[in-house]
Amino acid sequence: MLENQLREAILASRFFESDVGRLFSDLATREITTITRDITSDKYRKDPIGYNNALSDLHAYQKMLRKMQVAANPKRRNLYRDWE
């Protein structure tokens, strides 16, 4: 279990150091910003279904980006190494 978590932390940190990881982070952040602007504007004033769909998308992007960031946190990697 700890070995798998350490492996996950190392892979996640390498992911964000790679070009692909930086691109993912940039695209996800831009999408979060766009959706946030849309739902805080008048765009969905008369479209509650569109609003709910956009809100669901926003939460999905936020959750995935946050999980990747937490997995890549150096403190997490060091914590698992200390347990070994």
Short mmCIF file of N, CA and C in Angstrom, two decimals:
data_model
loop_
_atom_site.label_atom_id
_atom_site.label_comp_id
_atom_site.label_asym_id
_atom_site.label_seq_id
_atom_site.Cartn_x
_atom_site.Cartn_y
_atom_site.Cartn_z
N MET A 1 0.83 -1.19 0.00
CA MET A 1 0.00 0.00 0.00
C MET A 1 0.87 1.26 0.00
N LEU A 2 1.80 1.38 0.94
CA LEU A 2 2.67 2.55 1.00
C LEU A 2 3.55 2.65 -0.24
N GLU A 3 4.00 1.52 -0.72
CA GLU A 3 4.83 1.53 -1.92
C GLU A 3 4.05 2.07 -3.12
N ASN A 4 2.80 1.68 -3.24
CA ASN A 4 1.96 2.18 -4.34
C ASN A 4 1.73 3.68 -4.21
N GLN A 5 1.52 4.15 -2.99
CA GLN A 5 1.28 5.57 -2.77
C GLN A 5 2.55 6.39 -3.06
N LEU A 6 3.70 5.84 -2.69
CA LEU A 6 4.96 6.52 -2.99
C LEU A 6 5.18 6.56 -4.50
N ARG A 7 4.93 5.46 -5.17
CA ARG A 7 5.07 5.41 -6.63
C ARG A 7 4.14 6.44 -7.29
N GLU A 8 2.91 6.53 -6.81
CA GLU A 8 1.96 7.50 -7.33
C GLU A 8 2.46 8.93 -7.13
N ALA A 9 2.99 9.22 -5.97
CA ALA A 9 3.49 10.56 -5.67
C ALA A 9 4.67 10.92 -6.58
N ILE A 10 5.55 9.97 -6.81
CA ILE A 10 6.71 10.23 -7.67
C ILE A 10 6.27 10.43 -9.11
N LEU A 11 5.37 9.59 -9.59
CA LEU A 11 4.88 9.74 -10.96
C LEU A 11 4.14 11.06 -11.15
N ALA A 12 3.35 11.44 -10.17
CA ALA A 12 2.61 12.71 -10.27
C ALA A 12 3.56 13.89 -10.31
N SER A 13 4.61 13.86 -9.50
CA SER A 13 5.54 14.98 -9.51
C SER A 13 6.29 15.04 -10.84
N ARG A 14 6.64 13.90 -11.40
CA ARG A 14 7.28 13.87 -12.71
C ARG A 14 6.33 14.36 -13.80
N PHE A 15 5.06 14.06 -13.64
CA PHE A 15 4.07 14.49 -14.62
C PHE A 15 4.06 16.01 -14.73
N PHE A 16 4.00 16.70 -13.62
CA PHE A 16 3.94 18.17 -13.66
C PHE A 16 5.26 18.79 -14.09
N GLU A 17 6.34 18.04 -14.01
CA GLU A 17 7.63 18.54 -14.49
C GLU A 17 7.79 18.35 -15.99
N SER A 18 6.94 17.52 -16.58
CA SER A 18 7.03 17.23 -18.02
C SER A 18 6.25 18.27 -18.83
N ASP A 19 6.54 18.30 -20.14
CA ASP A 19 5.80 19.20 -21.03
C ASP A 19 4.32 18.86 -21.05
N VAL A 20 4.01 17.57 -21.06
CA VAL A 20 2.62 17.13 -21.08
C VAL A 20 1.91 17.57 -19.80
N GLY A 21 2.56 17.42 -18.67
CA GLY A 21 1.98 17.82 -17.39
C GLY A 21 1.73 19.31 -17.30
N ARG A 22 2.70 20.08 -17.78
CA ARG A 22 2.52 21.53 -17.78
C ARG A 22 1.39 21.93 -18.71
N LEU A 23 1.29 21.25 -19.86
CA LEU A 23 0.20 21.53 -20.79
C LEU A 23 -1.14 21.19 -20.16
N PHE A 24 -1.24 20.02 -19.53
CA PHE A 24 -2.48 19.63 -18.86
C PHE A 24 -2.88 20.67 -17.81
N SER A 25 -1.93 21.06 -17.00
CA SER A 25 -2.20 22.03 -15.94
C SER A 25 -2.67 23.35 -16.53
N ASP A 26 -2.01 23.80 -17.59
CA ASP A 26 -2.38 25.06 -18.23
C ASP A 26 -3.78 24.98 -18.84
N LEU A 27 -4.05 23.91 -19.56
CA LEU A 27 -5.36 23.76 -20.20
C LEU A 27 -6.48 23.63 -19.17
N ALA A 28 -6.24 22.86 -18.12
CA ALA A 28 -7.26 22.69 -17.07
C ALA A 28 -7.51 24.02 -16.37
N THR A 29 -6.46 24.76 -16.09
CA THR A 29 -6.60 26.05 -15.42
C THR A 29 -7.37 27.04 -16.30
N ARG A 30 -7.06 27.05 -17.59
CA ARG A 30 -7.79 27.93 -18.51
C ARG A 30 -9.27 27.55 -18.60
N GLU A 31 -9.54 26.25 -18.63
CA GLU A 31 -10.92 25.79 -18.70
C GLU A 31 -11.68 26.17 -17.42
N ILE A 32 -11.04 26.02 -16.28
CA ILE A 32 -11.64 26.41 -15.00
C ILE A 32 -11.96 27.90 -15.00
N THR A 33 -11.03 28.70 -15.50
CA THR A 33 -11.23 30.15 -15.56
C THR A 33 -12.39 30.50 -16.49
N THR A 34 -12.44 29.88 -17.65
CA THR A 34 -13.51 30.15 -18.62
C THR A 34 -14.87 29.77 -18.05
N ILE A 35 -14.96 28.58 -17.48
CA ILE A 35 -16.24 28.14 -16.92
C ILE A 35 -16.67 29.04 -15.76
N THR A 36 -15.71 29.42 -14.92
CA THR A 36 -16.02 30.30 -13.78
C THR A 36 -16.57 31.63 -14.27
N ARG A 37 -15.94 32.18 -15.30
CA ARG A 37 -16.43 33.45 -15.86
C ARG A 37 -17.84 33.29 -16.42
N ASP A 38 -18.07 32.16 -17.10
CA ASP A 38 -19.39 31.93 -17.69
C ASP A 38 -20.48 31.81 -16.62
N ILE A 39 -20.20 31.04 -15.56
CA ILE A 39 -21.26 30.83 -14.56
C ILE A 39 -21.47 32.04 -13.66
N THR A 40 -20.48 32.93 -13.60
CA THR A 40 -20.67 34.14 -12.80
C THR A 40 -21.18 35.32 -13.64
N SER A 41 -21.33 35.08 -14.92
CA SER A 41 -21.89 36.12 -15.79
C SER A 41 -23.39 35.85 -15.97
N ASP A 42 -23.98 36.53 -16.91
CA ASP A 42 -25.41 36.34 -17.21
C ASP A 42 -25.65 35.24 -18.23
N LYS A 43 -24.61 34.53 -18.62
CA LYS A 43 -24.73 33.54 -19.70
C LYS A 43 -25.82 32.50 -19.43
N TYR A 44 -25.92 32.05 -18.21
CA TYR A 44 -26.88 31.00 -17.90
C TYR A 44 -28.12 31.51 -17.14
N ARG A 45 -28.36 32.78 -17.26
CA ARG A 45 -29.48 33.39 -16.53
C ARG A 45 -30.81 32.70 -16.82
N LYS A 46 -31.02 32.33 -18.08
CA LYS A 46 -32.28 31.67 -18.46
C LYS A 46 -32.06 30.22 -18.87
N ASP A 47 -30.93 29.65 -18.46
CA ASP A 47 -30.61 28.28 -18.85
C ASP A 47 -30.08 27.50 -17.63
N PRO A 48 -30.99 27.10 -16.74
CA PRO A 48 -30.54 26.41 -15.54
C PRO A 48 -29.87 25.05 -15.83
N ILE A 49 -30.28 24.39 -16.89
CA ILE A 49 -29.64 23.10 -17.23
C ILE A 49 -28.21 23.35 -17.70
N GLY A 50 -28.02 24.36 -18.52
CA GLY A 50 -26.68 24.73 -18.96
C GLY A 50 -25.80 25.13 -17.79
N TYR A 51 -26.37 25.86 -16.85
CA TYR A 51 -25.65 26.27 -15.65
C TYR A 51 -25.21 25.05 -14.85
N ASN A 52 -26.13 24.12 -14.65
CA ASN A 52 -25.79 22.91 -13.89
C ASN A 52 -24.74 22.07 -14.59
N ASN A 53 -24.83 21.97 -15.92
CA ASN A 53 -23.81 21.24 -16.68
C ASN A 53 -22.44 21.91 -16.56
N ALA A 54 -22.43 23.23 -16.68
CA ALA A 54 -21.18 23.97 -16.57
C ALA A 54 -20.59 23.82 -15.16
N LEU A 55 -21.45 23.88 -14.16
CA LEU A 55 -21.00 23.72 -12.78
C LEU A 55 -20.41 22.32 -12.56
N SER A 56 -21.04 21.31 -13.13
CA SER A 56 -20.51 19.94 -13.04
C SER A 56 -19.14 19.84 -13.71
N ASP A 57 -19.01 20.45 -14.89
CA ASP A 57 -17.72 20.46 -15.58
C ASP A 57 -16.66 21.16 -14.75
N LEU A 58 -17.03 22.30 -14.18
CA LEU A 58 -16.11 23.05 -13.34
C LEU A 58 -15.60 22.20 -12.19
N HIS A 59 -16.50 21.55 -11.50
CA HIS A 59 -16.11 20.73 -10.35
C HIS A 59 -15.23 19.56 -10.78
N ALA A 60 -15.52 18.98 -11.94
CA ALA A 60 -14.70 17.87 -12.43
C ALA A 60 -13.27 18.33 -12.72
N TYR A 61 -13.13 19.45 -13.41
CA TYR A 61 -11.79 19.98 -13.70
C TYR A 61 -11.06 20.33 -12.41
N GLN A 62 -11.74 21.00 -11.50
CA GLN A 62 -11.11 21.38 -10.23
C GLN A 62 -10.66 20.16 -9.45
N LYS A 63 -11.53 19.16 -9.39
CA LYS A 63 -11.23 17.96 -8.61
C LYS A 63 -10.02 17.21 -9.20
N MET A 64 -10.00 17.04 -10.51
CA MET A 64 -8.89 16.31 -11.13
C MET A 64 -7.58 17.07 -10.99
N LEU A 65 -7.61 18.37 -11.24
CA LEU A 65 -6.39 19.16 -11.10
C LEU A 65 -5.90 19.14 -9.66
N ARG A 66 -6.80 19.28 -8.72
CA ARG A 66 -6.42 19.26 -7.29
C ARG A 66 -5.84 17.91 -6.89
N LYS A 67 -6.47 16.81 -7.34
CA LYS A 67 -5.94 15.48 -7.01
C LYS A 67 -4.53 15.29 -7.56
N MET A 68 -4.29 15.77 -8.77
CA MET A 68 -2.95 15.65 -9.35
C MET A 68 -1.96 16.51 -8.58
N GLN A 69 -2.36 17.71 -8.19
CA GLN A 69 -1.47 18.59 -7.43
C GLN A 69 -1.15 18.00 -6.06
N VAL A 70 -2.13 17.44 -5.40
CA VAL A 70 -1.91 16.82 -4.09
C VAL A 70 -1.00 15.61 -4.25
N ALA A 71 -1.23 14.81 -5.27
CA ALA A 71 -0.40 13.63 -5.49
C ALA A 71 1.05 14.00 -5.76
N ALA A 72 1.26 15.14 -6.40
CA ALA A 72 2.62 15.58 -6.75
C ALA A 72 3.31 16.36 -5.65
N ASN A 73 2.63 16.64 -4.58
CA ASN A 73 3.21 17.45 -3.50
C ASN A 73 4.45 16.76 -2.92
N PRO A 74 5.59 17.45 -2.90
CA PRO A 74 6.82 16.85 -2.36
C PRO A 74 6.69 16.41 -0.90
N LYS A 75 5.88 17.11 -0.13
CA LYS A 75 5.68 16.72 1.27
C LYS A 75 5.04 15.34 1.35
N ARG A 76 4.13 15.05 0.45
CA ARG A 76 3.48 13.74 0.42
C ARG A 76 4.50 12.65 0.10
N ARG A 77 5.34 12.90 -0.89
CA ARG A 77 6.36 11.92 -1.27
C ARG A 77 7.31 11.67 -0.11
N ASN A 78 7.73 12.74 0.56
CA ASN A 78 8.65 12.59 1.69
C ASN A 78 7.99 11.87 2.86
N LEU A 79 6.70 12.10 3.06
CA LEU A 79 5.97 11.44 4.13
C LEU A 79 6.01 9.93 3.94
N TYR A 80 5.75 9.47 2.72
CA TYR A 80 5.75 8.03 2.45
C TYR A 80 7.16 7.45 2.58
N ARG A 81 8.15 8.22 2.19
CA ARG A 81 9.53 7.73 2.33
C ARG A 81 9.92 7.59 3.79
N ASP A 82 9.43 8.51 4.61
CA ASP A 82 9.74 8.46 6.05
C ASP A 82 9.12 7.23 6.71
N TRP A 83 8.01 6.74 6.17
CA TRP A 83 7.32 5.59 6.75
C TRP A 83 8.03 4.28 6.43
N GLU A 84 8.83 4.28 5.39
CA GLU A 84 9.48 3.02 4.99
C GLU A 84 10.56 2.62 5.96
#
